[in-house]
Coordinates of C-alpha atoms and ligand atoms in Angstrom, one line a residue:
M1 CA 2.9 35.9 -19.1
K2 CA 1.8 34.4 -15.8
G3 CA -1.8 34.3 -17.1
C4 CA -0.7 32.6 -20.3
L5 CA 1.1 29.9 -18.3
L6 CA -1.9 29.3 -16.2
V7 CA -4.1 29.0 -19.3
L8 CA -1.7 26.5 -20.7
L9 CA -1.6 24.6 -17.4
L10 CA -5.3 24.5 -17.0
A11 CA -5.7 23.4 -20.6
G12 CA -3.9 20.3 -19.6
S13 CA -1.0 20.6 -22.0
V14 CA 1.9 21.0 -19.6
H15 CA 1.0 18.9 -16.7
A16 CA 3.6 17.5 -14.4
V17 CA 1.2 14.8 -13.5
T18 CA 0.9 13.3 -17.0
A19 CA 3.9 11.3 -15.8
P20 CA 2.7 8.2 -14.0
S21 CA 3.2 7.9 -10.3
T22 CA 6.6 6.7 -9.2
L23 CA 5.0 4.8 -6.3
I24 CA 5.8 1.1 -6.1
A25 CA 2.5 -0.6 -5.8
N26 CA 1.6 -3.0 -3.0
V27 CA 4.4 -2.5 -0.5
Q28 CA 2.8 -5.2 1.7
G29 CA 3.5 -7.7 -1.0
R30 CA 7.2 -6.9 -1.4
T31 CA 10.4 -7.7 0.3
T32 CA 10.9 -4.9 2.8
V33 CA 13.1 -3.9 5.8
S34 CA 11.3 -1.8 8.4
L35 CA 12.9 1.5 9.5
D36 CA 10.1 2.2 12.1
G37 CA 11.1 2.8 15.6
A38 CA 13.0 5.5 17.5
W39 CA 14.5 8.2 15.3
R40 CA 16.6 11.0 16.7
A41 CA 14.8 14.3 16.1
I42 CA 15.9 18.0 16.1
V43 CA 13.2 20.6 16.4
D44 CA 14.3 23.5 14.2
P45 CA 11.8 26.3 14.3
F46 CA 14.0 28.8 12.3
E47 CA 15.1 26.1 9.8
N48 CA 18.8 26.5 10.5
G49 CA 19.3 22.9 9.5
K50 CA 19.2 23.7 5.8
S51 CA 22.1 26.2 5.8
S52 CA 24.0 24.3 8.6
G53 CA 23.7 21.1 6.6
F54 CA 22.1 18.8 9.2
F55 CA 21.7 16.3 6.5
R56 CA 25.5 15.6 6.7
N57 CA 25.0 14.3 10.3
E58 CA 28.4 15.8 11.3
K59 CA 30.1 15.1 14.6
P60 CA 33.0 17.1 16.0
R61 CA 36.3 15.6 14.8
S62 CA 38.4 17.2 17.5
K63 CA 37.9 18.9 20.8
S64 CA 38.1 22.3 19.1
D65 CA 35.7 21.5 16.3
R66 CA 32.5 23.5 16.4
V67 CA 29.3 21.6 15.3
E68 CA 26.2 23.3 16.6
Y69 CA 23.8 20.4 16.4
S70 CA 23.9 16.8 17.4
F71 CA 21.5 14.0 16.4
D72 CA 23.3 11.7 18.9
A73 CA 22.4 14.0 21.8
S74 CA 18.9 14.8 20.6
P75 CA 15.8 13.0 22.0
V76 CA 13.9 10.5 20.0
L77 CA 10.5 10.5 18.3
N78 CA 8.8 7.3 17.4
V79 CA 8.1 6.5 13.8
P80 CA 5.3 6.1 12.8
G81 CA 3.8 8.9 14.9
D82 CA 2.9 12.5 14.9
W83 CA 5.3 14.6 17.0
N84 CA 2.4 16.6 18.5
T85 CA 1.2 13.9 20.8
Q86 CA 4.6 12.5 21.7
R87 CA 5.9 15.7 23.4
E88 CA 3.8 18.2 25.2
Q89 CA 5.8 21.2 23.9
L90 CA 5.1 20.1 20.3
M91 CA 1.3 20.0 20.6
F92 CA 0.9 23.3 18.7
Y93 CA 4.2 23.2 16.9
E94 CA 4.3 24.0 13.2
G95 CA 7.6 24.1 11.4
P96 CA 10.6 21.8 10.5
V97 CA 11.8 18.8 12.4
W98 CA 14.9 16.9 11.3
Y99 CA 14.7 13.1 11.8
R100 CA 17.6 10.7 11.7
R101 CA 17.7 6.9 11.6
E102 CA 20.9 4.9 11.5
F103 CA 20.8 1.4 10.1
A104 CA 23.2 -1.4 9.0
Y105 CA 22.6 -2.8 5.5
H106 CA 24.1 -5.5 3.4
T107 CA 24.1 -4.5 -0.3
R108 CA 23.8 -7.2 -3.0
A109 CA 24.3 -7.3 -6.7
N110 CA 21.2 -7.0 -8.9
I111 CA 19.0 -5.8 -6.0
R112 CA 17.7 -2.3 -6.2
V113 CA 16.6 -0.5 -3.0
F114 CA 14.0 2.2 -2.5
V115 CA 13.2 4.2 0.6
Y116 CA 9.5 4.3 1.2
F117 CA 7.5 6.6 3.4
G118 CA 3.8 5.8 4.0
A119 CA 3.3 9.5 4.7
A120 CA 4.9 12.5 6.3
N121 CA 3.1 15.8 6.9
Y122 CA 3.6 18.1 4.9
Q123 CA 6.8 18.8 3.0
T124 CA 9.6 16.2 3.3
T125 CA 13.2 16.2 2.0
V126 CA 15.0 12.9 2.3
Y127 CA 18.8 12.4 2.5
L128 CA 20.7 9.2 2.6
N129 CA 24.4 9.3 3.8
G130 CA 24.4 13.0 3.2
E131 CA 23.0 12.9 -0.3
K132 CA 19.6 14.2 -1.2
L133 CA 17.3 11.5 -2.5
G134 CA 14.3 13.6 -3.2
E135 CA 11.5 15.9 -2.0
H136 CA 7.8 15.2 -1.5
E137 CA 4.8 17.5 -0.9
G138 CA 1.5 16.4 0.6
G139 CA 0.8 15.1 4.1
F140 CA -1.2 11.9 3.3
T141 CA 0.2 10.3 0.2
A142 CA 3.0 7.7 0.1
F143 CA 6.3 8.2 -1.7
N144 CA 9.5 6.4 -2.5
F145 CA 13.0 7.3 -3.7
E146 CA 15.6 5.1 -5.2
A147 CA 18.6 4.6 -2.8
T148 CA 20.6 1.9 -4.7
S149 CA 23.6 4.0 -5.7
V150 CA 23.9 5.8 -2.3
L151 CA 23.4 2.9 0.0
R152 CA 26.5 1.6 1.6
D153 CA 27.4 -2.0 2.5
G154 CA 27.6 -1.5 6.3
D155 CA 26.5 1.6 8.3
N156 CA 24.0 4.1 6.8
F157 CA 22.1 7.1 8.0
L158 CA 18.8 8.3 6.7
I159 CA 17.7 11.9 7.4
A160 CA 14.3 13.5 6.7
E161 CA 13.4 17.1 7.2
V162 CA 9.7 17.2 7.7
N163 CA 7.9 20.6 7.8
N164 CA 4.2 20.9 8.6
M165 CA 4.1 24.7 8.3
R166 CA 0.8 25.7 6.7
R167 CA 1.1 27.6 3.4
A168 CA -1.3 29.6 1.3
D169 CA -0.3 27.7 -1.8
A170 CA -0.5 24.2 -0.2
V171 CA -3.2 21.6 -0.3
P172 CA -4.9 22.0 2.2
A173 CA -4.0 25.7 2.7
L174 CA -4.1 27.8 5.8
K175 CA -7.4 26.8 7.4
F176 CA -8.9 23.4 8.0
D177 CA -10.9 21.8 10.8
W178 CA -8.5 19.2 12.0
W179 CA -5.2 19.0 13.9
N180 CA -2.2 19.8 11.8
Y181 CA -0.3 16.8 13.0
G182 CA 3.4 16.9 11.9
G183 CA 6.0 14.3 11.4
I184 CA 6.5 10.9 9.9
T185 CA 3.0 9.6 10.5
R186 CA 3.2 6.3 8.7
D187 CA 5.6 3.4 8.2
V188 CA 9.1 3.9 6.7
M189 CA 10.8 1.0 5.0
L190 CA 13.4 -0.1 2.5
I191 CA 11.9 -2.0 -0.5
E192 CA 14.1 -4.5 -2.2
V193 CA 13.4 -5.3 -5.8
P194 CA 15.3 -7.0 -8.7
S195 CA 16.9 -4.7 -11.4
T196 CA 13.8 -5.2 -13.6
F197 CA 10.7 -5.1 -11.5
I198 CA 7.0 -4.7 -11.4
Q199 CA 6.3 -1.1 -10.6
D200 CA 2.5 -1.1 -10.6
Y201 CA -0.4 -3.0 -12.0
S202 CA -4.2 -2.8 -12.4
V203 CA -6.2 -6.0 -12.3
Q204 CA -9.9 -5.0 -12.3
L205 CA -13.2 -6.0 -13.9
E206 CA -13.7 -4.2 -17.2
R207 CA -16.0 -1.2 -16.6
G208 CA -19.6 -2.6 -16.8
S209 CA -18.5 -6.3 -17.2
Q210 CA -18.8 -9.0 -14.5
S211 CA -16.9 -11.6 -16.4
E212 CA -14.0 -9.8 -18.1
I213 CA -10.8 -8.6 -16.4
S214 CA -8.9 -5.8 -18.0
G215 CA -5.8 -4.1 -16.8
W216 CA -2.1 -3.5 -17.2
V217 CA 1.3 -4.1 -15.6
R218 CA 3.9 -1.4 -15.7
M219 CA 7.5 -2.6 -15.4
N220 CA 10.5 -0.6 -14.3
A221 CA 13.5 -1.0 -16.6
A222 CA 12.0 -3.8 -18.7
Q223 CA 14.5 -5.8 -20.8
L224 CA 12.6 -6.5 -24.1
P225 CA 11.5 -9.0 -25.0
Q226 CA 9.9 -9.5 -21.6
K227 CA 6.8 -11.3 -20.5
V228 CA 4.4 -10.7 -17.6
S229 CA 2.1 -13.3 -16.2
V230 CA -1.1 -12.8 -14.2
E231 CA -2.4 -15.7 -12.2
I232 CA -5.5 -16.1 -10.1
P233 CA -5.2 -19.7 -9.1
E234 CA -8.6 -20.0 -7.4
A235 CA -10.3 -18.9 -10.6
G236 CA -8.1 -21.0 -12.8
V237 CA -6.5 -18.0 -14.5
R238 CA -3.0 -18.0 -15.9
E239 CA -2.4 -15.5 -18.7
T240 CA 0.9 -14.3 -20.2
F241 CA 1.5 -11.1 -22.1
N242 CA 4.3 -9.2 -23.8
V243 CA 5.7 -6.0 -22.3
D244 CA 5.8 -3.1 -24.8
R245 CA 8.4 -0.4 -25.4
E246 CA 6.6 1.8 -22.8
N247 CA 7.3 -0.8 -20.1
R248 CA 3.7 -1.8 -20.1
A249 CA 1.7 -5.0 -20.8
R250 CA -2.0 -4.4 -21.3
F251 CA -4.5 -7.2 -21.1
R252 CA -8.1 -8.3 -21.2
F253 CA -9.4 -11.8 -20.5
A254 CA -12.5 -13.7 -19.4
A255 CA -12.7 -15.0 -15.9
K256 CA -15.4 -16.6 -13.8
L257 CA -15.4 -14.9 -10.4
E258 CA -17.4 -14.6 -7.2
L259 CA -18.0 -10.9 -6.9
W260 CA -16.9 -8.8 -4.0
S261 CA -19.7 -7.1 -2.0
P262 CA -20.3 -6.1 1.7
A263 CA -22.2 -9.3 2.2
H264 CA -19.5 -11.4 0.6
P265 CA -16.1 -9.6 0.6
K266 CA -14.4 -12.2 -1.5
L267 CA -10.7 -11.5 -2.2
Y268 CA -8.6 -13.6 -4.6
D269 CA -4.9 -14.3 -4.4
V270 CA -3.5 -12.6 -7.5
I271 CA 0.1 -13.3 -8.5
I272 CA 1.9 -11.0 -11.0
S273 CA 5.3 -12.2 -12.2
S274 CA 7.9 -11.1 -14.7
G275 CA 11.5 -12.2 -14.9
D276 CA 12.9 -12.3 -11.4
D277 CA 10.1 -10.4 -9.8
T278 CA 6.9 -11.8 -8.3
V279 CA 4.2 -9.9 -6.4
H280 CA 1.3 -11.3 -4.5
D281 CA -1.8 -9.4 -3.8
Q282 CA -5.4 -10.0 -2.6
I283 CA -7.9 -8.4 -5.0
G284 CA -11.7 -8.3 -5.0
F285 CA -13.7 -7.9 -8.1
R286 CA -16.9 -5.9 -8.4
T287 CA -18.6 -3.4 -10.6
I288 CA -19.7 0.0 -9.5
E289 CA -21.7 2.3 -11.8
V290 CA -24.4 4.9 -11.9
K291 CA -27.7 4.4 -13.6
G292 CA -30.0 7.4 -13.5
A293 CA -30.3 8.4 -9.9
K294 CA -29.1 5.0 -8.5
I295 CA -25.7 3.7 -7.6
L296 CA -25.3 0.0 -8.7
L297 CA -23.0 -2.4 -7.1
N298 CA -22.6 -5.5 -9.2
G299 CA -25.5 -4.3 -11.3
E300 CA -27.9 -4.0 -8.3
P301 CA -29.0 -0.7 -6.7
I302 CA -27.4 -0.2 -3.3
F303 CA -28.1 2.3 -0.5
L304 CA -24.8 3.5 1.1
R305 CA -25.2 3.3 4.9
G306 CA -22.2 5.3 5.8
I307 CA -20.3 7.4 8.3
S308 CA -17.5 10.0 7.9
M309 CA -14.3 9.5 9.8
H310 CA -11.0 11.2 10.4
E311 CA -7.7 9.3 10.6
E312 CA -7.4 9.9 14.3
A313 CA -6.5 7.3 16.9
P314 CA -9.1 6.0 19.3
F315 CA -8.2 6.1 23.0
R316 CA -4.7 7.6 22.7
E317 CA -5.3 10.6 20.4
G318 CA -3.0 11.6 17.6
R319 CA -2.8 10.2 14.0
A320 CA -4.0 6.7 13.6
F321 CA -1.6 4.5 11.6
S322 CA -1.7 0.9 12.9
L323 CA -3.8 -2.1 12.0
E324 CA -5.1 -2.1 15.6
D325 CA -6.3 1.5 15.2
A326 CA -8.0 0.5 12.0
Q327 CA -9.7 -2.5 13.6
T328 CA -11.1 -0.4 16.4
L329 CA -12.4 2.4 14.1
L330 CA -13.8 0.1 11.4
G331 CA -15.2 -2.2 14.0
W332 CA -17.3 0.7 15.3
V333 CA -18.3 1.5 11.7
K334 CA -19.5 -2.1 11.3
D335 CA -21.3 -2.0 14.7
L336 CA -23.2 1.1 13.5
G337 CA -24.6 -1.0 10.7
C338 CA -22.6 0.6 7.9
N339 CA -21.7 -0.8 4.5
F340 CA -19.9 2.4 3.6
V341 CA -17.3 4.8 5.1
R342 CA -16.1 8.2 4.0
F343 CA -12.4 8.6 4.8
A344 CA -12.3 12.4 5.3
H345 CA -10.6 14.7 4.3
Y346 CA -7.4 13.2 2.9
P347 CA -6.1 9.7 1.9
H348 CA -6.0 7.5 5.0
N349 CA -3.4 4.9 5.8
E350 CA -3.2 1.6 3.9
N351 CA -4.2 -0.5 6.9
E352 CA -7.6 1.1 6.9
I353 CA -8.2 0.5 3.2
R354 CA -7.0 -3.1 3.3
L355 CA -9.1 -3.8 6.3
A356 CA -12.2 -2.3 4.6
D357 CA -11.5 -4.6 1.7
R358 CA -11.5 -7.6 4.0
M359 CA -14.5 -6.4 6.1
G360 CA -16.7 -5.6 3.1
L361 CA -16.9 -1.8 3.7
M362 CA -17.2 0.4 0.6
V363 CA -15.0 3.5 0.8
W364 CA -15.1 7.1 -0.3
S365 CA -11.5 8.4 -0.5
E366 CA -10.6 12.0 -0.9
I367 CA -7.8 14.6 -1.3
P368 CA -7.6 17.6 0.9
D369 CA -8.9 20.3 -1.5
Y370 CA -10.6 21.7 1.5
W371 CA -12.5 25.0 1.9
D372 CA -10.5 27.8 0.1
I373 CA -7.2 27.1 -1.6
D374 CA -5.1 29.0 -4.1
W375 CA -7.2 27.9 -7.1
S376 CA -5.3 30.2 -9.6
N377 CA -1.9 29.0 -8.6
P378 CA -0.3 26.4 -11.0
R379 CA 1.8 25.1 -8.1
T380 CA -1.3 24.4 -6.1
L381 CA -2.9 22.6 -9.0
E382 CA 0.2 20.6 -9.5
S383 CA 0.2 19.6 -5.8
A384 CA -3.5 18.6 -5.9
E385 CA -3.0 16.6 -9.1
A386 CA 0.0 14.8 -7.6
Q387 CA -1.9 14.0 -4.4
L388 CA -4.9 12.7 -6.5
R389 CA -2.6 10.6 -8.7
D390 CA -0.7 9.1 -5.7
M391 CA -3.9 8.4 -3.8
I392 CA -5.2 6.5 -6.8
A393 CA -1.8 4.8 -7.5
R394 CA -1.8 3.3 -4.0
D395 CA -5.3 2.1 -3.9
H396 CA -6.6 1.5 -7.4
N397 CA -6.7 -2.3 -6.9
R398 CA -8.8 -2.2 -3.8
A399 CA -12.4 -3.3 -4.4
A400 CA -13.5 -1.3 -1.3
V401 CA -12.9 2.0 -3.0
I402 CA -15.9 3.0 -5.0
L403 CA -15.6 6.8 -5.0
W404 CA -12.7 9.2 -5.5
S405 CA -13.6 12.6 -4.1
L406 CA -12.0 15.7 -5.4
S407 CA -12.9 18.3 -2.8
N408 CA -14.8 19.3 0.3
E409 CA -16.9 22.5 0.7
T410 CA -15.0 24.5 -1.7
P411 CA -16.4 28.0 -2.6
V412 CA -18.2 28.5 -5.9
K413 CA -16.1 30.7 -8.2
P414 CA -14.8 30.3 -11.7
E415 CA -11.1 29.6 -11.0
R416 CA -12.1 26.8 -8.5
L417 CA -14.4 25.2 -11.1
T418 CA -11.6 25.2 -13.7
F419 CA -9.3 23.6 -11.2
L420 CA -11.7 20.9 -10.1
K421 CA -12.8 20.1 -13.6
Q422 CA -9.1 19.4 -14.4
L423 CA -9.0 17.1 -11.4
A424 CA -12.1 15.3 -12.6
L425 CA -10.4 14.7 -16.0
D426 CA -7.3 13.5 -14.2
A427 CA -9.2 11.1 -12.0
R428 CA -10.9 9.5 -14.9
E429 CA -7.6 9.2 -16.8
F430 CA -5.9 7.6 -13.8
D431 CA -8.8 5.2 -13.1
S432 CA -11.8 4.7 -15.4
T433 CA -13.5 2.2 -13.1
R434 CA -14.4 4.3 -10.0
L435 CA -17.1 7.0 -9.6
I436 CA -16.1 10.6 -9.1
T437 CA -17.7 12.8 -6.4
S438 CA -17.1 15.9 -4.2
A439 CA -18.7 17.1 -1.0
M440 CA -20.4 20.4 -2.0
N441 CA -22.3 22.8 0.2
H442 CA -23.5 25.6 -2.2
T443 CA -27.3 25.7 -2.3
D444 CA -29.9 28.2 -3.7
K445 CA -32.7 29.2 -1.4
A446 CA -36.0 29.8 -3.0
G447 CA -37.4 30.5 0.5
P448 CA -36.7 29.6 4.1
E449 CA -38.0 26.0 3.6
S450 CA -36.5 25.2 0.2
R451 CA -33.0 24.5 -0.9
T452 CA -31.5 23.5 -4.3
L453 CA -28.1 21.9 -4.6
S454 CA -26.9 23.9 -7.5
D455 CA -23.1 24.1 -7.3
P456 CA -21.9 24.0 -11.0
L457 CA -19.3 21.4 -10.1
G458 CA -22.2 18.9 -10.0
E459 CA -22.1 18.8 -13.8
V460 CA -18.8 16.9 -13.9
L461 CA -19.4 14.5 -11.0
D462 CA -20.9 11.0 -11.2
V463 CA -22.3 11.3 -7.7
L464 CA -23.3 14.5 -5.9
G465 CA -22.1 14.9 -2.3
L466 CA -23.9 17.4 -0.1
N467 CA -22.7 18.7 3.3
E468 CA -25.6 20.4 5.1
Y469 CA -25.8 21.5 8.7
M470 CA -29.5 22.1 9.1
G471 CA -30.3 22.4 12.8
W472 CA -26.7 23.3 13.7
Y473 CA -25.1 26.1 11.6
E474 CA -28.3 26.8 9.7
A475 CA -32.0 26.8 10.4
R476 CA -33.8 25.6 13.6
L477 CA -34.5 21.9 14.2
E478 CA -38.2 22.5 13.6
D479 CA -37.5 24.0 10.1
I480 CA -35.8 20.7 9.1
D481 CA -39.1 18.9 9.0
K482 CA -40.5 21.2 6.4
M483 CA -37.4 21.6 4.2
Q484 CA -37.9 20.7 0.6
W485 CA -34.8 19.8 -1.4
K486 CA -34.1 19.9 -5.1
L487 CA -31.1 19.0 -7.2
A488 CA -29.9 20.8 -10.3
W489 CA -28.8 17.4 -11.8
D490 CA -30.6 14.1 -11.9
K491 CA -27.7 12.2 -10.3
P492 CA -27.4 10.1 -7.2
L493 CA -27.0 12.1 -4.0
I494 CA -25.0 11.3 -0.9
V495 CA -25.5 13.5 2.1
S496 CA -21.9 13.5 2.9
E497 CA -22.2 15.5 6.2
F498 CA -24.7 16.6 8.8
G499 CA -24.3 16.6 12.6
G500 CA -24.0 18.6 15.8
G501 CA -21.6 18.7 18.8
A502 CA -22.0 17.2 22.2
P503 CA -19.3 16.0 24.7
Y504 CA -20.1 12.5 25.9
G505 CA -21.9 12.4 29.2
R506 CA -23.3 16.0 28.9
H507 CA -27.0 15.8 29.4
G508 CA -29.9 18.2 29.3
D509 CA -33.1 18.9 27.4
A510 CA -33.5 18.1 23.8
D511 CA -33.3 21.8 22.9
E512 CA -30.2 22.4 25.0
I513 CA -27.1 22.8 22.8
W514 CA -24.0 20.8 23.5
T515 CA -26.0 17.9 25.1
E516 CA -26.3 14.4 23.9
E517 CA -30.0 14.9 23.9
F518 CA -29.7 17.8 21.4
Q519 CA -27.4 15.8 19.2
D520 CA -29.8 12.9 19.2
N521 CA -32.7 15.1 18.5
L522 CA -30.9 16.6 15.6
Y523 CA -30.2 13.2 14.2
Q524 CA -33.9 12.3 14.6
H525 CA -35.0 15.3 12.5
Q526 CA -32.1 15.0 10.0
L527 CA -32.8 11.3 9.4
S528 CA -36.4 11.9 8.5
M529 CA -35.5 14.9 6.3
V530 CA -32.8 13.0 4.3
E531 CA -35.2 10.2 3.7
R532 CA -37.4 12.7 1.8
M533 CA -34.5 14.0 -0.4
P534 CA -34.6 13.3 -4.1
N535 CA -32.1 10.7 -5.5
L536 CA -30.8 9.8 -2.1
A537 CA -28.3 7.0 -2.5
G538 CA -26.6 7.2 0.8
I539 CA -25.4 9.2 3.8
T540 CA -22.2 9.7 5.8
P541 CA -23.0 11.8 8.8
W542 CA -20.4 13.9 10.5
V543 CA -18.6 12.1 12.3
L544 CA -17.7 8.7 13.8
M545 CA -15.4 9.9 16.6
D546 CA -14.5 13.3 18.2
F547 CA -11.3 14.6 16.9
R548 CA -8.8 17.4 17.7
S549 CA -9.1 20.7 16.0
P550 CA -7.4 24.0 16.7
A551 CA -10.6 25.8 15.6
R552 CA -12.7 24.3 18.4
M553 CA -11.8 26.2 21.6
L554 CA -14.8 26.4 23.8
P555 CA -13.5 25.5 27.3
G556 CA -15.3 22.8 29.1
V557 CA -17.1 21.7 26.0
Q558 CA -14.7 21.5 23.1
D559 CA -11.2 22.1 24.6
Y560 CA -9.7 21.9 21.1
H561 CA -11.9 19.0 19.9
N562 CA -14.7 18.9 17.4
R563 CA -17.3 17.1 19.5
K564 CA -19.6 16.0 16.6
G565 CA -18.5 12.4 17.1
L566 CA -21.0 9.7 17.7
I567 CA -18.3 8.2 19.8
S568 CA -15.9 10.1 22.1
N569 CA -12.2 9.9 21.6
R570 CA -12.2 7.5 24.6
G571 CA -14.6 5.1 22.9
Q572 CA -17.8 6.1 24.7
H573 CA -20.9 5.8 22.6
K574 CA -23.3 8.8 22.6
M575 CA -27.1 8.6 22.3
A576 CA -27.0 9.6 18.6
F577 CA -24.9 6.5 17.8
Y578 CA -27.8 4.3 18.7
R579 CA -30.2 6.5 16.8
L580 CA -28.3 6.1 13.6
Q581 CA -27.7 2.4 14.3
T582 CA -31.5 1.9 14.5
F583 CA -32.0 3.8 11.3
Y584 CA -29.5 1.7 9.5
K585 CA -31.0 -1.5 10.8
K586 CA -34.4 -0.5 9.5
I587 CA -32.9 0.2 6.0
A588 CA -30.9 -3.1 6.0
D589 CA -33.9 -5.1 7.2
A590 CA -36.0 -3.5 4.4
G591 CA -33.4 -4.9 2.0
R592 CA -32.4 -1.5 0.6
Ligands
LIG601 C1 -17.7 20.7 7.6 C2 -16.4 20.2 7.2 C3 -15.8 19.3 8.3 C4 -16.0 20.0 9.7 C5 -17.5 20.1 9.9 C6 -17.8 20.8 11.2 O1 -18.5 21.1 6.9 O2 -16.4 19.5 6.0 O3 -14.4 19.2 8.0 O4 -15.3 19.4 10.7 O5 -18.1 20.8 8.9 O6 -17.8 20.2 12.3 O7 -18.2 22.0 11.2

């Protein structure tokens, strides 16, 4: 029976995710009330709060009344922010924490209100004034719940139970190489919209066309007949369309546009309006496609000079969330000479993606199908599909995003292939204009100096991602020079990871591990090897900045940090940073 259900699920017939995302698009273009700031927080390792009803926010009514918790007397945690770096005792904590935020609100007729969380890791249950609004799974995707009927005119309290306990059926599962930061890690706000509002929209160039825009607007509670208009004043566009019974207006029209590119990251003001609702956005227009072994941006072959990065804060440690964090991190990416960045290993905050749009950095965005997860479990598939859908729902109008990535270093086995093939189908259904990739690491060895990227997943991808650690986990540095690479598919290749660890300031000979010289030497060998790889369309070495990881314990060297960064977490640039910078300059100067 279980088997049958799985077959049905994998056949795509009973997917929870065929329902569109409930995310309200473009929160930055809406009327919002911030709920960021100090929240009271109760750390609840045994999860007593569920049975004791912490969501009711009770207070003793008399001197004999027994209430065994108190938000009022509990210390605060800042939102946004992981709890691990806010309190020393919580650095290694995994489990539930109850958050409470009190706020005054003035309700108005014909205004609907949604509570929006940019992200909370991993499982979140949200209550308003003692009533459950909803539950969300996944540590890096945004979610919102309607609060209109529960919101009071006057004082309100919002409670969120956030639980970052790792689970075998979760995405990611039990093991991953980054810190399991818990808490409400991105902004929280109320979104105010009219009774009938614009839920989401897609305004993009038609696949393969540089002069035709196609897309859709999805309304919430449309009152037919209803019209939607799309305006791009600078391009002289003002088009009006009818909303259909499914709450959608679909459109296609010609437009004369300057195309978005790293050299010219042109964004247009786009105004979508319908009835009482108007949303402003800034959207860039470009095409991205694959032709043979090349990636074409606006019809021209482009080499992706990239770097991988985590969403970790420079200088202060912890999760990155602010625009300032994004400016520092992406500023370094630009200094390196990149036109491309891989946001590993999960969807990053919207500040990063919006800034990439403005700076002209192309983006690889991925969901945390990382290493081994419970591939045969329908619940796990459902979670991965929902995370994919919601990643795409938030960012599908960003010109910067050119690649959706389905997974990272997942082991080759049949149930995993079935799972990831389903995600490839989903990704193309949610967004037909981006390319699909995955970071793979399964190779065949015909001999010590020969490797073939042969992971069967390659068949369903537009672009092949390869993580290889020659000279670090595998092979000696000298072997790298002789390595011959082959691909099982004639598709563009991105070397999505290579690297080695060195704490900043640790020096020695070029063959002495954990030194900057060794890391630099490794980059030197790697860069000349990758240049010889077939179909090479770009690289994103591992990694921009050192980051925390419970799996990296070596005292004096790692101290719970992965030290493969080109920059330390205090902003110091290592030798290998300049090696890669020189390489990218050479490529850019050659006009590749
Ligand atoms: C990998 C993973 C990345 C790790 C890295 C490492 O292959 O994709 O998440 O952090 O290797 O440093 O070993």
